[in-house]
Amino acid sequence: MMSPEGVGALLRGVREQAGRTREEQALLVEEAQGGRFFDPENLKRWETERRLPTPVFHEPIARAYGVTAAEVRRAIAASRQARRRRGTEEMSDVDRRRFIGAAAATVGVAGLPGIAQARDAIDSALVAESDGDLTYLGAAFERHSGGYGGRLPEVVLAEMRADLDLLRDVLARPHPAGARADLVRTAAGMAGLVAIIQHDRGDQPDAARWFATAERAARESGDRRVTGWVLARHAMVPLNYGAPRQAAALAARARRETGAAPSAAAALSAAVTARALAALGDRAGARRAVDDVRTLVERLDGAETADTWTGYPAQKHHVHLSQAYTLLGDSRAAYAAQDEALALTRSGSTMTRALLALDRAACLHADGDPAAAAEMAAETLERLPGAYRTGLVGARGRALHGRLPGRARDRLRQALERRT
């Protein structure tokens, strides 16, 4: 029996009074959460209190039903209290259980009173593979993996917060084996995206923690490509913050996970290997890795070339080549890669354009013009919003600053120290 003050009664009462079907009400919830898919089956579970709405849905429910979020939370609290009360009554009713046990011996299980209700309760406690939250989370990962789109990293993290809370709650539920594998694969991807953003912001410790979580989830899923992608992206943390030897080791692990078949993860691991070996001064090894990534890119197609954080599009390929050739001191090849990358870079890709400009500045210095290098790097940094001058872009600028002499060094230092 449900509580008359519970969330089931509230949601069903509002919907029926408005004369809406569950499908019609689900569309309102979908609209209330910004157009993200919402499964009408979730409404049935909530109305029958087989499942209670998680916090991520409280505000959308309030908007879709024309009530306040406080009313939603009070109704959910009443439902929980009713559940606890029923549980206490069932646990304390020892005499009734003894009676049922005796009846079973006398009339057989089929004749027991309440046995059908027991089966219904067990069935309702099982999570079906068509759980709408699983479908939604898969779509959320796809949406978030599209990149910054001109937004600041902090804004993207804030937008992901509600979906991360939902993911945490859904992971705590029981799921059939196949659904669990899909869920932890999504968890690996979501954790990896947070790690990428923290890497870009310069929060190396937190990026490493999120990548460790992503790797655990990827290994539980059994998907080696996802594991390889996580390891390759993780390798970019030490690569971009002064530890190329560790980056090379992580990239090698990633390459073993991805195997010989062409994939975005394999191409990324080869590209990171090229950059790490170039930074270590292993020119021959870096050139072999460049050849490896070029061969893989020629064989990529479909989703593997998508312009996302999980794909390896031509633009990303040329960005990696720009850095590899810059570290190798091959300015001619680096300039060509930068031109190709810029031609393919979307107008809103502020960070990518800044990194390419800093690569070009490094090439100018290698070509014997430190003053021009400092001016290009300084102007690039000064045009950026303050939030972009720290983290990855700042690390790349500081690396160049350490190599510049005299006045050129001072010019870039002033830009790096500028806060507004």
mmCIF file of C-alpha atoms in Angstrom, residues 78-363:
data_model
loop_
_atom_site.group_PDB
_atom_site.id
_atom_site.type_symbol
_atom_site.label_atom_id
_atom_site.label_comp_id
_atom_site.label_asym_id
_atom_site.label_seq_id
_atom_site.Cartn_x
_atom_site.Cartn_y
_atom_site.Cartn_z
ATOM 1 C CA ALA A 78 6.483 10.471 2.910
ATOM 2 C CA SER A 79 6.926 7.532 0.521
ATOM 3 C CA ARG A 80 10.206 6.556 2.175
ATOM 4 C CA GLN A 81 8.632 6.769 5.619
ATOM 5 C CA ALA A 82 5.765 4.552 4.495
ATOM 6 C CA ARG A 83 8.260 2.022 3.117
ATOM 7 C CA ARG A 84 10.146 1.948 6.416
ATOM 8 C CA ARG A 85 6.894 1.554 8.367
ATOM 9 C CA ARG A 86 5.810 -1.358 6.194
ATOM 10 C CA GLY A 87 9.221 -2.971 6.583
ATOM 11 C CA THR A 88 9.037 -2.701 10.382
ATOM 12 C CA GLU A 89 5.556 -4.214 10.471
ATOM 13 C CA GLU A 90 6.610 -7.115 8.282
ATOM 14 C CA MET A 91 9.737 -7.811 10.341
ATOM 15 C CA SER A 92 7.787 -7.818 13.634
ATOM 16 C CA ASP A 93 4.935 -10.061 12.518
ATOM 17 C CA VAL A 94 6.565 -13.368 13.595
ATOM 18 C CA ASP A 95 3.302 -15.108 14.455
ATOM 19 C CA ARG A 96 1.899 -14.567 10.989
ATOM 20 C CA ARG A 97 5.028 -16.027 9.409
ATOM 21 C CA ARG A 98 4.764 -19.096 11.606
ATOM 22 C CA PHE A 99 1.175 -19.513 10.535
ATOM 23 C CA ILE A 100 2.144 -19.288 6.851
ATOM 24 C CA GLY A 101 4.890 -21.856 7.410
ATOM 25 C CA ALA A 102 2.415 -24.280 8.922
ATOM 26 C CA ALA A 103 -0.086 -23.633 6.152
ATOM 27 C CA ALA A 104 2.515 -24.437 3.543
ATOM 28 C CA ALA A 105 2.971 -27.877 5.016
ATOM 29 C CA THR A 106 -0.773 -28.458 5.103
ATOM 30 C CA VAL A 107 -2.176 -27.076 1.833
ATOM 31 C CA GLY A 108 0.896 -26.661 -0.398
ATOM 32 C CA VAL A 109 2.596 -23.548 -1.654
ATOM 33 C CA ALA A 110 0.034 -22.774 -4.380
ATOM 34 C CA GLY A 111 -2.665 -22.247 -1.802
ATOM 35 C CA LEU A 112 -0.755 -19.798 0.407
ATOM 36 C CA PRO A 113 -2.449 -16.457 0.922
ATOM 37 C CA GLY A 114 -0.394 -13.553 -0.452
ATOM 38 C CA ILE A 115 2.019 -15.626 -2.546
ATOM 39 C CA ALA A 116 1.091 -13.826 -5.763
ATOM 40 C CA GLN A 117 1.662 -10.472 -4.075
ATOM 41 C CA ALA A 118 5.078 -11.668 -2.935
ATOM 42 C CA ARG A 119 6.014 -12.536 -6.499
ATOM 43 C CA ASP A 120 4.793 -9.123 -7.690
ATOM 44 C CA ALA A 121 6.930 -7.409 -5.065
ATOM 45 C CA ILE A 122 10.004 -9.410 -6.074
ATOM 46 C CA ASP A 123 9.373 -8.750 -9.753
ATOM 47 C CA SER A 124 8.984 -5.025 -9.166
ATOM 48 C CA ALA A 125 12.280 -4.939 -7.267
ATOM 49 C CA LEU A 126 14.150 -6.324 -10.281
ATOM 50 C CA VAL A 127 15.562 -3.730 -12.660
ATOM 51 C CA ALA A 128 14.658 -4.258 -16.287
ATOM 52 C CA GLU A 129 17.253 -3.839 -19.014
ATOM 53 C CA SER A 130 15.114 -1.126 -20.578
ATOM 54 C CA ASP A 131 15.738 1.148 -17.586
ATOM 55 C CA GLY A 132 15.199 4.688 -18.889
ATOM 56 C CA ASP A 133 18.055 6.023 -16.788
ATOM 57 C CA LEU A 134 20.512 3.785 -18.648
ATOM 58 C CA THR A 135 19.244 5.078 -21.974
ATOM 59 C CA TYR A 136 19.439 8.655 -20.777
ATOM 60 C CA LEU A 137 22.984 8.293 -19.415
ATOM 61 C CA GLY A 138 24.208 6.841 -22.710
ATOM 62 C CA ALA A 139 22.755 9.847 -24.517
ATOM 63 C CA ALA A 140 24.232 12.211 -21.910
ATOM 64 C CA PHE A 141 27.718 10.800 -22.483
ATOM 65 C CA GLU A 142 27.346 11.256 -26.227
ATOM 66 C CA ARG A 143 26.227 14.848 -25.714
ATOM 67 C CA HIS A 144 29.013 15.779 -23.280
ATOM 68 C CA SER A 145 31.723 14.158 -25.424
ATOM 69 C CA GLY A 146 31.162 16.780 -28.117
ATOM 70 C CA GLY A 147 33.734 19.109 -26.557
ATOM 71 C CA TYR A 148 33.637 22.660 -25.264
ATOM 72 C CA GLY A 149 31.819 24.295 -28.166
ATOM 73 C CA GLY A 150 33.175 27.700 -27.140
ATOM 74 C CA ARG A 151 32.228 27.236 -23.469
ATOM 75 C CA LEU A 152 34.642 27.575 -20.575
ATOM 76 C CA PRO A 153 35.779 24.297 -18.972
ATOM 77 C CA GLU A 154 34.116 25.298 -15.681
ATOM 78 C CA VAL A 155 30.787 25.748 -17.460
ATOM 79 C CA VAL A 156 30.979 22.283 -19.033
ATOM 80 C CA LEU A 157 31.794 20.729 -15.648
ATOM 81 C CA ALA A 158 28.805 22.481 -14.084
ATOM 82 C CA GLU A 159 26.541 21.175 -16.846
ATOM 83 C CA MET A 160 27.770 17.632 -16.220
ATOM 84 C CA ARG A 161 27.147 17.729 -12.459
ATOM 85 C CA ALA A 162 23.527 16.539 -12.475
ATOM 86 C CA ASP A 163 24.327 13.674 -14.856
ATOM 87 C CA LEU A 164 27.261 12.583 -12.682
ATOM 88 C CA ASP A 165 24.946 12.520 -9.654
ATOM 89 C CA LEU A 166 22.457 10.392 -11.580
ATOM 90 C CA LEU A 167 25.258 8.065 -12.739
ATOM 91 C CA ARG A 168 26.341 7.584 -9.129
ATOM 92 C CA ASP A 169 22.794 6.646 -8.100
ATOM 93 C CA VAL A 170 22.223 4.293 -11.041
ATOM 94 C CA LEU A 171 25.542 2.496 -10.456
ATOM 95 C CA ALA A 172 24.360 1.651 -6.946
ATOM 96 C CA ARG A 173 21.340 -0.282 -8.274
ATOM 97 C CA PRO A 174 21.357 -3.943 -9.329
ATOM 98 C CA HIS A 175 21.353 -4.558 -13.096
ATOM 99 C CA PRO A 176 21.411 -7.576 -15.400
ATOM 100 C CA ALA A 177 24.924 -8.441 -16.589
ATOM 101 C CA GLY A 178 24.516 -6.925 -20.066
ATOM 102 C CA ALA A 179 23.034 -3.686 -18.746
ATOM 103 C CA ARG A 180 25.756 -3.465 -16.109
ATOM 104 C CA ALA A 181 28.464 -3.761 -18.764
ATOM 105 C CA ASP A 182 26.888 -0.943 -20.784
ATOM 106 C CA LEU A 183 26.508 1.175 -17.652
ATOM 107 C CA VAL A 184 30.127 0.856 -16.514
ATOM 108 C CA ARG A 185 31.268 1.571 -20.087
ATOM 109 C CA THR A 186 29.285 4.814 -19.895
ATOM 110 C CA ALA A 187 30.796 5.465 -16.454
ATOM 111 C CA ALA A 188 34.284 5.041 -17.924
ATOM 112 C CA GLY A 189 33.472 7.566 -20.619
ATOM 113 C CA MET A 190 31.918 10.121 -18.258
ATOM 114 C CA ALA A 191 34.810 9.860 -15.792
ATOM 115 C CA GLY A 192 37.240 10.214 -18.689
ATOM 116 C CA LEU A 193 35.525 13.407 -19.858
ATOM 117 C CA VAL A 194 35.783 14.963 -16.403
ATOM 118 C CA ALA A 195 39.463 13.971 -16.319
ATOM 119 C CA ILE A 196 40.070 15.634 -19.706
ATOM 120 C CA ILE A 197 38.517 18.874 -18.494
ATOM 121 C CA GLN A 198 40.539 18.815 -15.268
ATOM 122 C CA HIS A 199 43.674 18.193 -17.357
ATOM 123 C CA ASP A 200 42.869 21.227 -19.492
ATOM 124 C CA ARG A 201 42.285 23.313 -16.344
ATOM 125 C CA GLY A 202 45.669 22.281 -14.972
ATOM 126 C CA ASP A 203 44.353 20.272 -12.016
ATOM 127 C CA GLN A 204 46.729 17.350 -12.511
ATOM 128 C CA PRO A 205 45.970 15.454 -9.258
ATOM 129 C CA ASP A 206 42.217 15.470 -9.833
ATOM 130 C CA ALA A 207 42.655 14.557 -13.508
ATOM 131 C CA ALA A 208 44.738 11.543 -12.462
ATOM 132 C CA ARG A 209 42.097 10.471 -9.923
ATOM 133 C CA TRP A 210 39.288 10.683 -12.499
ATOM 134 C CA PHE A 211 41.377 8.783 -15.053
ATOM 135 C CA ALA A 212 42.006 6.044 -12.453
ATOM 136 C CA THR A 213 38.240 5.788 -11.896
ATOM 137 C CA ALA A 214 37.665 5.712 -15.652
ATOM 138 C CA GLU A 215 40.213 2.916 -16.080
ATOM 139 C CA ARG A 216 38.578 0.790 -13.356
ATOM 140 C CA ALA A 217 35.189 1.202 -15.018
ATOM 141 C CA ALA A 218 36.622 0.461 -18.475
ATOM 142 C CA ARG A 219 38.269 -2.739 -17.253
ATOM 143 C CA GLU A 220 35.053 -3.867 -15.568
ATOM 144 C CA SER A 221 33.213 -3.349 -18.859
ATOM 145 C CA GLY A 222 35.727 -5.593 -20.649
ATOM 146 C CA ASP A 223 35.966 -3.131 -23.558
ATOM 147 C CA ARG A 224 39.663 -2.890 -24.487
ATOM 148 C CA ARG A 225 39.149 0.021 -26.860
ATOM 149 C CA VAL A 226 37.603 2.078 -24.073
ATOM 150 C CA THR A 227 40.447 1.047 -21.757
ATOM 151 C CA GLY A 228 42.964 2.066 -24.430
ATOM 152 C CA TRP A 229 41.239 5.424 -24.913
ATOM 153 C CA VAL A 230 41.303 6.118 -21.164
ATOM 154 C CA LEU A 231 45.006 5.238 -20.919
ATOM 155 C CA ALA A 232 45.920 7.333 -23.971
ATOM 156 C CA ARG A 233 44.035 10.359 -22.646
ATOM 157 C CA HIS A 234 45.607 9.808 -19.221
ATOM 158 C CA ALA A 235 49.055 9.824 -20.855
ATOM 159 C CA MET A 236 48.425 13.411 -21.968
ATOM 160 C CA VAL A 237 48.522 14.609 -18.355
ATOM 161 C CA PRO A 238 52.219 13.827 -17.789
ATOM 162 C CA LEU A 239 52.930 14.613 -21.446
ATOM 163 C CA ASN A 240 51.655 18.179 -21.183
ATOM 164 C CA TYR A 241 52.962 18.856 -17.680
ATOM 165 C CA GLY A 242 56.609 17.878 -17.898
ATOM 166 C CA ALA A 243 56.821 14.105 -17.426
ATOM 167 C CA PRO A 244 57.236 12.629 -20.947
ATOM 168 C CA ARG A 245 58.767 9.359 -19.713
ATOM 169 C CA GLN A 246 55.658 8.514 -17.728
ATOM 170 C CA ALA A 247 53.530 9.625 -20.691
ATOM 171 C CA ALA A 248 55.408 7.244 -22.996
ATOM 172 C CA ALA A 249 54.818 4.349 -20.580
ATOM 173 C CA LEU A 250 51.075 5.040 -20.347
ATOM 174 C CA ALA A 251 50.799 5.466 -24.124
ATOM 175 C CA ALA A 252 52.559 2.123 -24.645
ATOM 176 C CA ARG A 253 50.031 0.438 -22.346
ATOM 177 C CA ALA A 254 47.239 2.101 -24.291
ATOM 178 C CA ARG A 255 48.637 0.852 -27.602
ATOM 179 C CA ARG A 256 48.765 -2.732 -26.291
ATOM 180 C CA GLU A 257 45.131 -2.494 -25.171
ATOM 181 C CA THR A 258 43.878 -1.193 -28.514
ATOM 182 C CA GLY A 259 45.653 -3.851 -30.598
ATOM 183 C CA ALA A 260 46.440 -3.754 -34.290
ATOM 184 C CA ALA A 261 42.952 -2.903 -35.563
ATOM 185 C CA PRO A 262 42.459 0.746 -36.591
ATOM 186 C CA SER A 263 40.538 2.762 -34.021
ATOM 187 C CA ALA A 264 40.439 6.282 -32.633
ATOM 188 C CA ALA A 265 41.993 5.002 -29.397
ATOM 189 C CA ALA A 266 44.856 3.331 -31.279
ATOM 190 C CA ALA A 267 45.543 6.481 -33.312
ATOM 191 C CA LEU A 268 45.492 8.646 -30.187
ATOM 192 C CA SER A 269 47.883 6.341 -28.321
ATOM 193 C CA ALA A 270 50.290 6.387 -31.292
ATOM 194 C CA ALA A 271 50.105 10.200 -31.483
ATOM 195 C CA VAL A 272 50.809 10.579 -27.774
ATOM 196 C CA THR A 273 53.702 8.137 -28.118
ATOM 197 C CA ALA A 274 55.183 10.264 -30.912
ATOM 198 C CA ARG A 275 54.971 13.422 -28.833
ATOM 199 C CA ALA A 276 56.372 11.773 -25.691
ATOM 200 C CA LEU A 277 59.333 10.224 -27.520
ATOM 201 C CA ALA A 278 60.049 13.503 -29.297
ATOM 202 C CA ALA A 279 60.106 15.273 -25.927
ATOM 203 C CA LEU A 280 62.546 12.625 -24.674
ATOM 204 C CA GLY A 281 64.846 13.186 -27.627
ATOM 205 C CA ASP A 282 64.161 9.772 -29.185
ATOM 206 C CA ARG A 283 63.886 11.071 -32.725
ATOM 207 C CA ALA A 284 63.858 7.657 -34.402
ATOM 208 C CA GLY A 285 61.180 6.331 -32.064
ATOM 209 C CA ALA A 286 59.090 9.447 -32.510
ATOM 210 C CA ARG A 287 59.310 9.175 -36.312
ATOM 211 C CA ARG A 288 58.188 5.530 -36.141
ATOM 212 C CA ALA A 289 55.231 6.549 -33.990
ATOM 213 C CA VAL A 290 54.319 9.298 -36.467
ATOM 214 C CA ASP A 291 54.347 6.710 -39.259
ATOM 215 C CA ASP A 292 52.180 4.450 -37.077
ATOM 216 C CA VAL A 293 49.558 7.128 -36.481
ATOM 217 C CA ARG A 294 49.524 8.143 -40.155
ATOM 218 C CA THR A 295 48.888 4.532 -41.188
ATOM 219 C CA LEU A 296 46.081 4.197 -38.656
ATOM 220 C CA VAL A 297 44.437 7.472 -39.706
ATOM 221 C CA GLU A 298 44.275 6.333 -43.326
ATOM 222 C CA ARG A 299 42.194 3.338 -42.201
ATOM 223 C CA LEU A 300 39.791 5.147 -39.858
ATOM 224 C CA ASP A 301 36.200 5.813 -40.832
ATOM 225 C CA GLY A 302 32.739 6.383 -39.413
ATOM 226 C CA ALA A 303 32.415 7.161 -35.713
ATOM 227 C CA GLU A 304 36.163 6.690 -35.212
ATOM 228 C CA THR A 305 36.755 10.002 -37.034
ATOM 229 C CA ALA A 306 34.025 11.956 -35.183
ATOM 230 C CA ASP A 307 34.975 15.428 -33.972
ATOM 231 C CA THR A 308 34.516 14.540 -30.303
ATOM 232 C CA TRP A 309 36.687 13.806 -27.299
ATOM 233 C CA THR A 310 36.416 10.098 -28.098
ATOM 234 C CA GLY A 311 37.015 10.298 -31.840
ATOM 235 C CA TYR A 312 40.161 11.034 -33.824
ATOM 236 C CA PRO A 313 39.217 13.490 -36.592
ATOM 237 C CA ALA A 314 41.659 14.975 -39.093
ATOM 238 C CA GLN A 315 41.778 18.239 -37.131
ATOM 239 C CA LYS A 316 42.911 16.468 -33.953
ATOM 240 C CA HIS A 317 45.437 14.465 -35.971
ATOM 241 C CA HIS A 318 47.103 17.606 -37.295
ATOM 242 C CA VAL A 319 47.095 19.227 -33.840
ATOM 243 C CA HIS A 320 49.063 16.244 -32.492
ATOM 244 C CA LEU A 321 51.412 16.294 -35.499
ATOM 245 C CA SER A 322 52.021 20.012 -34.929
ATOM 246 C CA GLN A 323 53.255 19.328 -31.409
ATOM 247 C CA ALA A 324 55.256 16.227 -32.401
ATOM 248 C CA TYR A 325 57.065 18.040 -35.220
ATOM 249 C CA THR A 326 57.597 21.106 -33.028
ATOM 250 C CA LEU A 327 59.280 18.943 -30.376
ATOM 251 C CA LEU A 328 61.356 17.242 -33.087
ATOM 252 C CA GLY A 329 62.535 20.640 -34.314
ATOM 253 C CA ASP A 330 61.073 19.997 -37.780
ATOM 254 C CA SER A 331 59.583 23.458 -38.272
ATOM 255 C CA ARG A 332 58.642 22.978 -41.917
ATOM 256 C CA ALA A 333 56.506 19.917 -41.142
ATOM 257 C CA ALA A 334 55.131 21.615 -38.016
ATOM 258 C CA TYR A 335 54.025 24.721 -39.951
ATOM 259 C CA ALA A 336 52.253 22.523 -42.495
ATOM 260 C CA ALA A 337 50.466 20.596 -39.730
ATOM 261 C CA GLN A 338 49.439 23.852 -38.043
ATOM 262 C CA ASP A 339 47.985 25.225 -41.281
ATOM 263 C CA GLU A 340 46.025 22.011 -41.833
ATOM 264 C CA ALA A 341 44.756 22.027 -38.239
ATOM 265 C CA LEU A 342 43.680 25.676 -38.338
ATOM 266 C CA ALA A 343 41.799 25.144 -41.592
ATOM 267 C CA LEU A 344 39.797 22.386 -39.881
ATOM 268 C CA THR A 345 39.333 24.060 -36.483
ATOM 269 C CA ARG A 346 35.932 25.459 -35.591
ATOM 270 C CA SER A 347 35.724 29.165 -34.740
ATOM 271 C CA GLY A 348 34.758 28.454 -31.119
ATOM 272 C CA SER A 349 37.792 26.270 -30.387
ATOM 273 C CA THR A 350 39.616 28.899 -28.337
ATOM 274 C CA MET A 351 42.014 26.548 -26.573
ATOM 275 C CA THR A 352 43.037 24.642 -29.713
ATOM 276 C CA ARG A 353 43.812 27.843 -31.612
ATOM 277 C CA ALA A 354 45.908 29.111 -28.709
ATOM 278 C CA LEU A 355 47.903 25.878 -28.505
ATOM 279 C CA LEU A 356 48.587 25.933 -32.241
ATOM 280 C CA ALA A 357 49.782 29.539 -31.997
ATOM 281 C CA LEU A 358 52.147 28.584 -29.170
ATOM 282 C CA ASP A 359 53.496 25.705 -31.268
ATOM 283 C CA ARG A 360 54.149 28.178 -34.081
ATOM 284 C CA ALA A 361 55.888 30.515 -31.672
ATOM 285 C CA ALA A 362 58.112 27.630 -30.532
ATOM 286 C CA CYS A 363 58.988 26.945 -34.173
#
